[in-house]
mmCIF file of C-alpha atoms in Angstrom:
data_model
loop_
_atom_site.group_PDB
_atom_site.id
_atom_site.type_symbol
_atom_site.label_atom_id
_atom_site.label_comp_id
_atom_site.label_asym_id
_atom_site.label_seq_id
_atom_site.Cartn_x
_atom_site.Cartn_y
_atom_site.Cartn_z
ATOM 1 C CA MET U 1 -16.497 -16.552 -37.996
ATOM 2 C CA LEU U 2 -17.098 -13.382 -36.712
ATOM 3 C CA PHE U 3 -15.852 -13.968 -33.579
ATOM 4 C CA GLU U 4 -13.583 -16.773 -31.703
ATOM 5 C CA PHE U 5 -12.425 -17.399 -28.473
ATOM 6 C CA ILE U 6 -9.027 -15.785 -27.506
ATOM 7 C CA PRO U 7 -6.899 -18.582 -27.490
ATOM 8 C CA GLU U 8 -4.916 -19.752 -24.148
ATOM 9 C CA ARG U 9 -0.990 -20.550 -23.949
ATOM 10 C CA ASN U 10 -0.349 -23.476 -22.372
ATOM 11 C CA LYS U 11 1.772 -21.698 -19.241
ATOM 12 C CA ILE U 12 -0.402 -21.163 -15.876
ATOM 13 C CA HIS U 13 -1.668 -17.708 -15.984
ATOM 14 C CA SER U 14 -0.513 -16.225 -12.353
ATOM 15 C CA ILE U 15 -4.025 -15.759 -11.527
ATOM 16 C CA HIS U 16 -4.792 -19.080 -12.119
ATOM 17 C CA LYS U 17 -2.030 -19.792 -9.293
ATOM 18 C CA ILE U 18 -3.318 -17.601 -6.961
ATOM 19 C CA PHE U 19 -6.895 -18.669 -6.842
ATOM 20 C CA SER U 20 -6.048 -22.490 -7.132
ATOM 21 C CA LEU U 21 -3.911 -22.048 -3.857
ATOM 22 C CA PHE U 22 -7.891 -22.209 -2.128
ATOM 23 C CA GLY U 23 -9.220 -25.097 -4.506
ATOM 24 C CA ASP U 24 -9.828 -27.250 -1.165
ATOM 25 C CA PHE U 25 -11.945 -25.182 0.670
ATOM 26 C CA LYS U 26 -13.826 -23.849 -2.383
ATOM 27 C CA ILE U 27 -17.005 -25.541 -1.240
ATOM 28 C CA PHE U 28 -17.136 -23.868 1.862
ATOM 29 C CA ILE U 29 -16.333 -20.792 0.075
ATOM 30 C CA PHE U 30 -19.542 -21.498 -1.848
ATOM 31 C CA ILE U 31 -21.948 -22.072 0.806
ATOM 32 C CA PHE U 32 -20.566 -19.618 3.234
ATOM 33 C CA GLY U 33 -21.336 -17.011 -0.099
ATOM 34 C CA LEU U 34 -24.694 -18.746 -0.411
ATOM 35 C CA ALA U 35 -25.381 -18.032 3.439
ATOM 36 C CA ILE U 36 -23.976 -14.534 3.311
ATOM 37 C CA TRP U 37 -25.782 -14.276 0.270
ATOM 38 C CA ALA U 38 -29.551 -14.745 2.341
ATOM 39 C CA ILE U 39 -28.560 -12.300 4.493
ATOM 40 C CA ILE U 40 -26.519 -9.363 2.094
ATOM 41 C CA PRO U 41 -27.256 -10.472 -1.624
ATOM 42 C CA LEU U 42 -24.375 -8.150 -3.089
ATOM 43 C CA LEU U 43 -21.786 -9.296 -0.413
ATOM 44 C CA GLY U 44 -22.825 -12.941 -0.928
ATOM 45 C CA ILE U 45 -22.354 -12.789 -4.709
ATOM 46 C CA VAL U 46 -18.414 -12.234 -4.103
ATOM 47 C CA PHE U 47 -17.765 -15.082 -2.519
ATOM 48 C CA ILE U 48 -19.400 -16.967 -5.015
ATOM 49 C CA LEU U 49 -17.794 -15.438 -7.961
ATOM 50 C CA ALA U 50 -14.609 -15.920 -6.401
ATOM 51 C CA TYR U 51 -15.688 -19.408 -6.148
ATOM 52 C CA CYS U 52 -16.739 -19.942 -9.537
ATOM 53 C CA GLN U 53 -12.992 -18.668 -10.300
ATOM 54 C CA ILE U 54 -11.324 -21.112 -8.464
ATOM 55 C CA ASN U 55 -12.922 -23.774 -9.954
ATOM 56 C CA ILE U 56 -11.513 -22.702 -13.726
ATOM 57 C CA SER U 57 -8.063 -22.241 -12.108
ATOM 58 C CA GLN U 58 -7.902 -25.166 -10.430
ATOM 59 C CA ASN U 59 -9.141 -26.645 -13.525
ATOM 60 C CA LYS U 60 -6.636 -24.987 -15.584
ATOM 61 C CA ILE U 61 -3.664 -26.115 -12.552
ATOM 62 C CA LEU U 62 -5.022 -29.268 -12.583
ATOM 63 C CA GLY U 63 -4.814 -29.789 -16.933
ATOM 64 C CA ASN U 64 -8.506 -30.185 -17.741
ATOM 65 C CA HIS U 65 -9.014 -28.802 -20.790
ATOM 66 C CA LYS U 66 -13.132 -29.070 -20.554
ATOM 67 C CA ARG U 67 -14.639 -25.610 -19.827
ATOM 68 C CA VAL U 68 -16.024 -24.818 -16.592
ATOM 69 C CA PHE U 69 -19.296 -22.676 -16.862
ATOM 70 C CA ASN U 70 -20.533 -22.214 -12.933
ATOM 71 C CA ILE U 71 -24.091 -22.013 -14.456
ATOM 72 C CA PHE U 72 -25.947 -21.931 -11.195
ATOM 73 C CA PRO U 73 -23.599 -19.525 -9.375
ATOM 74 C CA ILE U 74 -23.750 -17.163 -12.210
ATOM 75 C CA LEU U 75 -27.438 -17.002 -13.173
ATOM 76 C CA LEU U 76 -28.259 -16.756 -9.533
ATOM 77 C CA VAL U 77 -25.231 -13.286 -9.176
ATOM 78 C CA LEU U 78 -27.185 -12.311 -12.442
ATOM 79 C CA PHE U 79 -30.268 -12.655 -11.302
ATOM 80 C CA THR U 80 -29.137 -10.752 -7.709
ATOM 81 C CA ILE U 81 -27.635 -7.604 -9.695
ATOM 82 C CA THR U 82 -30.713 -7.349 -11.784
ATOM 83 C CA THR U 83 -32.930 -7.372 -9.184
ATOM 84 C CA TYR U 84 -30.989 -5.253 -6.936
ATOM 85 C CA ILE U 85 -30.568 -2.493 -9.956
ATOM 86 C CA ALA U 86 -33.911 -2.508 -11.166
ATOM 87 C CA SER U 87 -35.294 -2.006 -7.462
ATOM 88 C CA PHE U 88 -33.974 1.542 -7.705
ATOM 89 C CA GLU U 89 -35.849 4.537 -7.024
ATOM 90 C CA PRO U 90 -36.504 7.099 -10.362
ATOM 91 C CA PHE U 91 -34.731 10.072 -10.142
ATOM 92 C CA LEU U 92 -33.306 13.102 -12.929
ATOM 93 C CA ASP U 93 -32.772 10.698 -16.248
ATOM 94 C CA THR U 94 -34.595 7.725 -15.382
ATOM 95 C CA ILE U 95 -37.848 9.844 -14.716
ATOM 96 C CA VAL U 96 -37.551 10.850 -18.222
ATOM 97 C CA TYR U 97 -36.853 6.881 -19.145
ATOM 98 C CA LEU U 98 -40.174 6.455 -17.384
ATOM 99 C CA ASP U 99 -42.074 8.915 -18.827
ATOM 100 C CA ILE U 100 -41.010 7.439 -22.147
ATOM 101 C CA TYR U 101 -41.684 3.834 -21.950
ATOM 102 C CA SER U 102 -44.654 4.990 -20.487
ATOM 103 C CA GLY U 103 -46.013 6.627 -23.878
ATOM 104 C CA LEU U 104 -44.818 3.647 -25.825
ATOM 105 C CA HIS U 105 -46.866 1.507 -23.798
ATOM 106 C CA ASN U 106 -49.998 3.625 -23.630
ATOM 107 C CA GLU U 107 -49.985 3.648 -27.289
ATOM 108 C CA THR U 108 -50.611 7.774 -26.858
ATOM 109 C CA GLY U 109 -49.085 8.463 -30.550
ATOM 110 C CA LEU U 110 -45.649 7.698 -29.445
ATOM 111 C CA THR U 111 -43.567 5.572 -31.867
ATOM 112 C CA ILE U 112 -39.867 4.880 -31.715
ATOM 113 C CA PRO U 113 -39.129 7.724 -34.461
ATOM 114 C CA ASP U 114 -40.798 10.205 -32.439
ATOM 115 C CA ILE U 115 -38.548 9.569 -29.259
ATOM 116 C CA GLU U 116 -36.615 12.730 -29.257
ATOM 117 C CA LEU U 117 -33.775 10.562 -27.370
ATOM 118 C CA GLU U 118 -31.335 7.518 -29.010
ATOM 119 C CA PRO U 119 -34.303 5.166 -29.768
ATOM 120 C CA ILE U 120 -32.059 1.552 -29.780
ATOM 121 C CA SER U 121 -32.495 0.966 -26.180
ATOM 122 C CA PHE U 122 -36.145 1.450 -25.883
ATOM 123 C CA ILE U 123 -37.162 -1.100 -28.776
ATOM 124 C CA LEU U 124 -37.095 -3.898 -26.696
ATOM 125 C CA PRO U 125 -39.029 -2.910 -24.346
ATOM 126 C CA LYS U 126 -41.782 -1.161 -26.957
ATOM 127 C CA TYR U 127 -42.267 -4.402 -27.893
ATOM 128 C CA LEU U 128 -42.595 -6.485 -25.122
ATOM 129 C CA SER U 129 -44.300 -4.048 -22.915
ATOM 130 C CA THR U 130 -48.075 -5.494 -23.391
ATOM 131 C CA LEU U 131 -45.946 -8.654 -22.099
ATOM 132 C CA ILE U 132 -44.351 -7.029 -19.164
ATOM 133 C CA GLY U 133 -46.301 -4.483 -18.313
ATOM 134 C CA PRO U 134 -46.827 -0.927 -17.856
ATOM 135 C CA SER U 135 -44.728 -0.565 -14.440
ATOM 136 C CA GLN U 136 -41.321 1.147 -13.336
ATOM 137 C CA LEU U 137 -40.511 -1.988 -11.906
ATOM 138 C CA SER U 138 -41.283 -3.863 -15.575
ATOM 139 C CA PHE U 139 -39.187 -1.507 -17.710
ATOM 140 C CA PHE U 140 -36.212 -1.406 -15.269
ATOM 141 C CA PHE U 141 -36.270 -4.792 -14.867
ATOM 142 C CA LEU U 142 -36.169 -5.105 -18.506
ATOM 143 C CA GLN U 143 -33.387 -3.143 -19.361
ATOM 144 C CA SER U 144 -31.411 -4.433 -16.139
ATOM 145 C CA LEU U 145 -31.944 -8.081 -17.395
ATOM 146 C CA SER U 146 -30.631 -6.634 -20.812
ATOM 147 C CA MET U 147 -27.348 -5.166 -20.122
ATOM 148 C CA ASN U 148 -26.145 -7.677 -17.118
ATOM 149 C CA THR U 149 -27.109 -10.521 -19.194
ATOM 150 C CA ALA U 150 -25.352 -9.304 -22.303
ATOM 151 C CA PHE U 151 -21.690 -7.772 -20.380
ATOM 152 C CA THR U 152 -22.187 -11.699 -18.700
ATOM 153 C CA VAL U 153 -22.120 -13.551 -21.771
ATOM 154 C CA PHE U 154 -19.322 -10.974 -23.317
ATOM 155 C CA SER U 155 -17.045 -11.873 -20.197
ATOM 156 C CA MET U 156 -17.913 -15.568 -20.683
ATOM 157 C CA LEU U 157 -17.605 -15.419 -24.328
ATOM 158 C CA PHE U 158 -13.928 -13.438 -24.877
ATOM 159 C CA MET U 159 -12.526 -14.838 -21.770
ATOM 160 C CA PRO U 160 -13.580 -17.696 -20.649
ATOM 161 C CA ASN U 161 -11.092 -18.442 -18.268
ATOM 162 C CA PHE U 162 -11.555 -14.916 -16.253
ATOM 163 C CA TYR U 163 -14.865 -14.141 -16.865
ATOM 164 C CA PRO U 164 -15.487 -14.320 -12.624
ATOM 165 C CA LEU U 165 -13.155 -12.233 -12.460
ATOM 166 C CA ILE U 166 -13.905 -9.573 -14.551
ATOM 167 C CA ILE U 167 -17.931 -9.717 -13.530
ATOM 168 C CA LEU U 168 -16.344 -9.639 -9.873
ATOM 169 C CA ILE U 169 -14.734 -6.354 -10.962
ATOM 170 C CA ASN U 170 -17.350 -4.532 -12.711
ATOM 171 C CA VAL U 171 -19.885 -5.496 -9.526
ATOM 172 C CA THR U 172 -17.905 -4.159 -7.040
ATOM 173 C CA THR U 173 -17.712 -0.810 -8.574
ATOM 174 C CA GLN U 174 -20.045 1.874 -7.247
ATOM 175 C CA GLY U 175 -20.908 2.857 -10.635
ATOM 176 C CA TYR U 176 -21.964 -0.165 -11.985
ATOM 177 C CA TYR U 177 -25.034 -0.001 -10.036
ATOM 178 C CA PHE U 178 -25.889 3.534 -11.461
ATOM 179 C CA GLN U 179 -26.259 1.864 -15.108
ATOM 180 C CA LEU U 180 -29.898 2.817 -15.433
ATOM 181 C CA PHE U 181 -29.091 6.417 -15.034
ATOM 182 C CA TRP U 182 -26.474 5.825 -17.779
ATOM 183 C CA MET U 183 -28.772 3.719 -19.347
ATOM 184 C CA ARG U 184 -27.955 4.862 -23.010
ATOM 185 C CA GLN U 185 -24.250 5.288 -22.574
ATOM 186 C CA ILE U 186 -24.100 1.792 -20.805
ATOM 187 C CA TYR U 187 -26.898 0.195 -23.146
ATOM 188 C CA SER U 188 -24.809 1.099 -26.158
ATOM 189 C CA TRP U 189 -21.199 -0.993 -24.962
ATOM 190 C CA ILE U 190 -23.813 -3.980 -26.031
ATOM 191 C CA PHE U 191 -22.723 -3.129 -29.560
ATOM 192 C CA ILE U 192 -19.562 -1.615 -28.803
ATOM 193 C CA ILE U 193 -17.991 -4.278 -27.212
ATOM 194 C CA PRO U 194 -18.683 -7.132 -30.404
ATOM 195 C CA ALA U 195 -17.133 -4.200 -32.236
ATOM 196 C CA ILE U 196 -13.851 -4.669 -30.633
ATOM 197 C CA TYR U 197 -13.741 -8.101 -31.192
ATOM 198 C CA VAL U 198 -14.900 -8.630 -34.683
ATOM 199 C CA ASP U 199 -12.627 -9.619 -37.299
ATOM 200 C CA ASN U 200 -14.763 -7.623 -40.122
ATOM 201 C CA PHE U 201 -13.746 -4.045 -40.129
ATOM 202 C CA VAL U 202 -17.063 -3.285 -41.772
ATOM 203 C CA ILE U 203 -19.027 -5.159 -39.125
ATOM 204 C CA ALA U 204 -17.472 -3.291 -36.203
ATOM 205 C CA CYS U 205 -18.037 0.086 -38.411
ATOM 206 C CA LEU U 206 -21.711 -0.918 -38.510
ATOM 207 C CA CYS U 207 -21.852 -2.125 -34.628
ATOM 208 C CA ILE U 208 -20.295 1.341 -33.547
ATOM 209 C CA TYR U 209 -23.055 2.481 -36.250
ATOM 210 C CA VAL U 210 -25.654 0.706 -34.148
ATOM 211 C CA GLY U 211 -24.583 2.288 -30.692
ATOM 212 C CA TYR U 212 -24.294 5.653 -32.348
ATOM 213 C CA TRP U 213 -27.891 5.212 -32.657
ATOM 214 C CA THR U 214 -28.420 3.684 -28.816
ATOM 215 C CA HIS U 215 -26.315 7.047 -27.659
ATOM 216 C CA LYS U 216 -24.328 9.382 -29.960
ATOM 217 C CA SER U 217 -20.814 9.667 -28.160
ATOM 218 C CA SER U 218 -20.788 5.536 -29.356
ATOM 219 C CA LEU U 219 -19.390 7.582 -32.299
ATOM 220 C CA MET U 220 -16.001 8.306 -30.905
ATOM 221 C CA TYR U 221 -15.684 5.120 -30.381
ATOM 222 C CA ILE U 222 -14.512 4.360 -33.900
ATOM 223 C CA PHE U 223 -11.295 5.511 -33.113
ATOM 224 C CA GLY U 224 -10.827 2.123 -30.716
ATOM 225 C CA ILE U 225 -11.789 0.011 -33.262
ATOM 226 C CA LEU U 226 -9.037 1.538 -36.048
ATOM 227 C CA PRO U 227 -6.117 -1.062 -35.292
ATOM 228 C CA GLY U 228 -8.526 -3.824 -37.413
ATOM 229 C CA ILE U 229 -7.506 -2.254 -40.789
ATOM 230 C CA PHE U 230 -4.337 -2.605 -40.382
ATOM 231 C CA LYS U 231 -4.729 -6.644 -41.175
ATOM 232 C CA TYR U 232 -4.970 -5.272 -45.020
ATOM 233 C CA LYS U 233 -2.139 -5.135 -46.439
ATOM 234 C CA PHE U 234 -1.986 -2.241 -48.411
ATOM 235 C CA ILE U 235 -2.962 -0.304 -45.305
ATOM 236 C CA ASN U 236 -0.549 -2.090 -43.066
ATOM 237 C CA ALA U 237 1.810 -0.413 -45.059
ATOM 238 C CA LEU U 238 1.066 2.768 -43.293
ATOM 239 C CA ASN U 239 0.832 1.288 -39.362
ATOM 240 C CA PRO U 240 1.673 4.252 -38.170
ATOM 241 C CA LEU U 241 2.975 2.094 -35.143
ATOM 242 C CA LYS U 242 5.811 0.840 -36.762
ATOM 243 C CA SER U 243 6.825 4.197 -37.752
ATOM 244 C CA PHE U 244 6.838 5.441 -34.376
ATOM 245 C CA SER U 245 8.761 2.538 -33.099
ATOM 246 C CA LYS U 246 11.858 3.323 -34.959
ATOM 247 C CA TYR U 247 12.533 6.276 -32.981
ATOM 248 C CA PHE U 248 10.972 5.613 -29.826
ATOM 249 C CA ASN U 249 11.453 2.537 -26.995
ATOM 250 C CA ASN U 250 8.365 1.176 -26.175
ATOM 251 C CA LYS U 251 8.300 1.918 -22.692
ATOM 252 C CA PHE U 252 9.568 6.041 -23.777
ATOM 253 C CA GLY U 253 6.789 5.951 -26.559
ATOM 254 C CA VAL U 254 4.117 4.531 -23.368
ATOM 255 C CA ILE U 255 5.611 7.881 -21.405
ATOM 256 C CA ILE U 256 5.072 10.166 -24.062
ATOM 257 C CA CYS U 257 1.780 9.430 -24.683
ATOM 258 C CA PHE U 258 0.449 9.339 -21.018
ATOM 259 C CA GLY U 259 2.507 12.873 -20.689
ATOM 260 C CA LEU U 260 0.730 14.448 -23.280
ATOM 261 C CA ILE U 261 -2.464 13.199 -22.282
ATOM 262 C CA LEU U 262 -1.663 14.569 -18.616
ATOM 263 C CA LEU U 263 -0.437 17.863 -19.826
ATOM 264 C CA PHE U 264 -2.391 19.070 -22.894
ATOM 265 C CA SER U 265 -5.851 17.090 -21.785
ATOM 266 C CA SER U 266 -7.479 20.129 -21.535
ATOM 267 C CA VAL U 267 -6.354 21.932 -24.362
ATOM 268 C CA ILE U 268 -7.038 18.534 -26.633
ATOM 269 C CA MET U 269 -9.937 18.106 -25.303
ATOM 270 C CA LYS U 270 -11.431 22.368 -25.741
ATOM 271 C CA SER U 271 -10.164 20.809 -30.018
ATOM 272 C CA LEU U 272 -12.313 17.699 -29.609
ATOM 273 C CA LEU U 273 -15.222 19.609 -28.182
ATOM 274 C CA SER U 274 -14.679 22.692 -30.812
ATOM 275 C CA PHE U 275 -14.274 19.928 -33.187
ATOM 276 C CA THR U 276 -17.784 18.344 -32.965
ATOM 277 C CA SER U 277 -19.622 21.090 -32.360
ATOM 278 C CA ALA U 278 -17.993 21.964 -35.988
ATOM 279 C CA LEU U 279 -19.810 18.897 -36.977
ATOM 280 C CA SER U 280 -23.282 19.213 -35.533
ATOM 281 C CA SER U 281 -24.343 21.168 -38.312
ATOM 282 C CA PHE U 282 -25.247 17.224 -39.142
ATOM 283 C CA ASP U 283 -26.936 16.430 -36.190
ATOM 284 C CA GLY U 284 -28.334 19.509 -34.099
ATOM 285 C CA SER U 285 -28.787 17.387 -30.883
ATOM 286 C CA VAL U 286 -24.795 17.043 -30.692
ATOM 287 C CA SER U 287 -24.483 20.961 -30.141
ATOM 288 C CA GLN U 288 -27.653 20.473 -27.932
ATOM 289 C CA LYS U 289 -25.710 17.516 -25.605
ATOM 290 C CA LEU U 290 -22.438 20.066 -25.704
ATOM 291 C CA ASP U 291 -24.163 22.493 -24.371
ATOM 292 C CA THR U 292 -25.921 20.579 -21.534
ATOM 293 C CA TYR U 293 -22.667 18.859 -20.839
ATOM 294 C CA GLY U 294 -20.237 21.812 -21.115
ATOM 295 C CA GLY U 295 -19.016 23.179 -17.686
ATOM 296 C CA GLY U 296 -19.237 19.938 -15.806
ATOM 297 C CA GLY U 297 -22.984 20.020 -15.649
ATOM 298 C CA ASP U 298 -24.565 19.540 -12.131
ATOM 299 C CA ASP U 299 -22.521 18.892 -9.463
ATOM 300 C CA SER U 300 -24.679 16.576 -7.729
ATOM 301 C CA SER U 301 -24.208 14.089 -10.446
ATOM 302 C CA PHE U 302 -22.624 10.971 -9.216
ATOM 303 C CA GLY U 303 -19.484 10.787 -11.552
ATOM 304 C CA ASP U 304 -18.829 14.592 -10.872
ATOM 305 C CA LYS U 305 -18.258 14.139 -6.755
ATOM 306 C CA ILE U 306 -14.761 13.905 -5.687
ATOM 307 C CA LYS U 307 -14.643 11.334 -3.799
ATOM 308 C CA ASN U 308 -16.427 8.985 -6.629
ATOM 309 C CA GLN U 309 -13.253 9.500 -8.142
ATOM 310 C CA ILE U 310 -11.084 7.168 -6.068
ATOM 311 C CA ARG U 311 -12.004 3.890 -7.552
ATOM 312 C CA PRO U 312 -11.671 5.284 -11.323
ATOM 313 C CA ILE U 313 -8.561 6.855 -10.449
ATOM 314 C CA LEU U 314 -6.967 3.519 -9.155
ATOM 315 C CA ASP U 315 -8.180 1.454 -12.287
ATOM 316 C CA TYR U 316 -6.830 3.881 -14.337
ATOM 317 C CA THR U 317 -3.810 3.860 -12.462
ATOM 318 C CA ILE U 318 -3.560 -0.013 -12.757
ATOM 319 C CA ILE U 319 -4.445 -0.564 -16.199
ATOM 320 C CA SER U 320 -1.840 1.943 -16.848
ATOM 321 C CA ILE U 321 1.118 -0.114 -14.773
ATOM 322 C CA PHE U 322 0.202 -3.226 -16.991
ATOM 323 C CA ILE U 323 0.327 -1.291 -20.372
ATOM 324 C CA PHE U 324 3.949 0.085 -19.078
ATOM 325 C CA ARG U 325 5.357 -2.892 -18.517
ATOM 326 C CA SER U 326 3.917 -4.735 -21.695
ATOM 327 C CA ASP U 327 6.381 -5.354 -24.776
ATOM 328 C CA LEU U 328 4.456 -3.130 -26.897
ATOM 329 C CA SER U 329 7.120 -3.391 -29.565
ATOM 330 C CA LYS U 330 4.895 -6.601 -30.645
ATOM 331 C CA ILE U 331 2.465 -4.919 -31.525
ATOM 332 C CA ASN U 332 3.937 -4.628 -34.749
ATOM 333 C CA ARG U 333 2.840 -7.988 -35.662
ATOM 334 C CA ILE U 334 -0.971 -6.865 -35.914
ATOM 335 C CA HIS U 335 -2.022 -9.463 -38.493
ATOM 336 C CA SER U 336 -2.485 -11.231 -35.161
ATOM 337 C CA LYS U 337 -5.744 -11.514 -34.355
ATOM 338 C CA THR U 338 -5.183 -11.607 -30.369
ATOM 339 C CA ASN U 339 -2.773 -8.304 -30.952
ATOM 340 C CA ARG U 340 -5.241 -6.329 -32.970
ATOM 341 C CA ARG U 341 -7.950 -6.639 -30.510
ATOM 342 C CA TYR U 342 -5.191 -6.113 -27.123
ATOM 343 C CA ILE U 343 -4.462 -2.661 -29.229
ATOM 344 C CA ARG U 344 -8.199 -1.801 -29.706
ATOM 345 C CA TRP U 345 -8.934 -2.383 -25.495
ATOM 346 C CA ILE U 346 -5.685 -0.015 -25.037
ATOM 347 C CA THR U 347 -6.459 2.368 -27.622
ATOM 348 C CA THR U 348 -9.895 2.337 -26.445
ATOM 349 C CA PHE U 349 -8.345 2.826 -22.725
ATOM 350 C CA PHE U 350 -6.155 5.819 -24.112
ATOM 351 C CA LEU U 351 -9.719 7.776 -25.971
ATOM 352 C CA LEU U 352 -11.236 7.262 -22.430
ATOM 353 C CA PHE U 353 -7.969 8.327 -20.328
ATOM 354 C CA LEU U 354 -7.669 11.473 -22.636
ATOM 355 C CA LEU U 355 -11.426 12.669 -21.994
ATOM 356 C CA TYR U 356 -11.595 11.739 -18.180
ATOM 357 C CA PHE U 357 -8.551 13.686 -17.280
ATOM 358 C CA GLY U 358 -9.504 16.636 -20.021
ATOM 359 C CA SER U 359 -13.141 16.298 -18.592
ATOM 360 C CA LEU U 360 -11.381 17.069 -15.257
ATOM 361 C CA THR U 361 -9.276 19.778 -16.300
ATOM 362 C CA TYR U 362 -11.693 21.320 -18.805
ATOM 363 C CA GLY U 363 -14.946 21.245 -17.010
ATOM 364 C CA PHE U 364 -16.648 18.787 -18.683
ATOM 365 C CA ASN U 365 -19.038 16.455 -17.472
ATOM 366 C CA LEU U 366 -17.706 13.009 -16.504
ATOM 367 C CA ARG U 367 -20.465 11.242 -17.887
ATOM 368 C CA ILE U 368 -18.942 11.247 -21.051
ATOM 369 C CA THR U 369 -16.341 8.539 -19.225
ATOM 370 C CA SER U 370 -19.233 7.009 -17.476
ATOM 371 C CA ILE U 371 -18.525 3.440 -19.148
ATOM 372 C CA PHE U 372 -15.413 3.531 -17.217
ATOM 373 C CA PHE U 373 -17.203 3.915 -13.914
ATOM 374 C CA CYS U 374 -19.927 1.552 -14.735
ATOM 375 C CA ILE U 375 -17.797 -1.538 -16.076
ATOM 376 C CA PRO U 376 -14.044 -0.931 -15.582
ATOM 377 C CA GLY U 377 -13.620 -5.321 -15.484
ATOM 378 C CA PHE U 378 -13.937 -5.269 -19.107
ATOM 379 C CA PHE U 379 -10.746 -2.902 -19.643
ATOM 380 C CA TYR U 380 -8.659 -5.240 -17.083
ATOM 381 C CA ILE U 381 -8.717 -7.579 -20.030
ATOM 382 C CA ILE U 382 -5.658 -5.335 -20.656
ATOM 383 C CA ALA U 383 -3.652 -6.209 -17.932
ATOM 384 C CA LEU U 384 -5.220 -10.173 -17.598
ATOM 385 C CA SER U 385 -3.798 -10.328 -21.704
ATOM 386 C CA SER U 386 -0.835 -8.376 -21.555
ATOM 387 C CA ASP U 387 0.948 -11.831 -21.332
ATOM 388 C CA LYS U 388 0.106 -12.536 -24.990
ATOM 389 C CA LEU U 389 2.726 -9.857 -26.082
ATOM 390 C CA ASP U 390 5.227 -10.791 -23.247
ATOM 391 C CA ASP U 391 5.148 -14.607 -23.127
ATOM 392 C CA VAL U 392 5.837 -13.844 -19.305
ATOM 393 C CA TYR U 393 3.516 -14.772 -16.086
ATOM 394 C CA SER U 394 4.495 -12.686 -13.252
#
């Protein structure tokens, strides 16, 4: 099997204990959510998602092993988010995307290979354009539906006991509603997330490769899936985690990692950019992107406003705390599929953590970490799954 559900333990997670407390009021919460949804849709889906999580948590407490899908509420949430995002007025990059779509639809000779940007996110609109029409709303709705459906399905597939909570964390993030502005970056994660979970390392690399042709920055996530190669015995002997664990207490090692990132993020970022520039001879567009994003870019960009750093810093802090409190020494059991996937998320988190603070201190455009602005809920998988290493529920 390429994918499999992450196994859940018999112990009751503290999240389930908290949400199950509202089990007697779940019908009221759902009806109240629908009433609010009719007036303020985005606020209403918060209560609807809370109802979905209560349903699942109550099932776990009662020991009912039947899957709870919450089909109608989730479809309502998906419809609400999709239509809201699709109704945005185009600006900056979204205008460029609309021009490309218009060219593809009008058959002006523009083909997928002719697109100067990465083409993957335009393939579906190209071949469905005759069905959905040339309008701005049609294009935005299709792209919004594609991304939000994928992220909803991934949440349900990979974290079946917490998917409403993951979706809730995402939709309460301001950056989530700018996914059309960061369309190629966010679209690429339709391929990056499966790469984290797929068991076959070669197929994971192929997912990254497809992601590369959605947005070039996807290539850096190859470092996030590297722990997957340690399942092979002849490579696992070289597992660096085993070597470092001989010299560092697991908590001390994590402190060292975070300290190095914070202290030397600017230097590391400069070195990474220099290395990337050196490799840009293979792809001239990479060098062009570095020139465009260097120096922080346009100060009016959403991601670069200081007031918009409060939420990502909070998310980085919360997830970091859970990494600190995990017994990382148990990660050496890298043959465990659950542990491999867990450490892939941690590796990807550390990579974005480095790029985030490196961008702040060095002056690079923060859109390189836009994925954390838009869908931080997926990184809370680290917090929700940390018990799989500790066997502890707080």
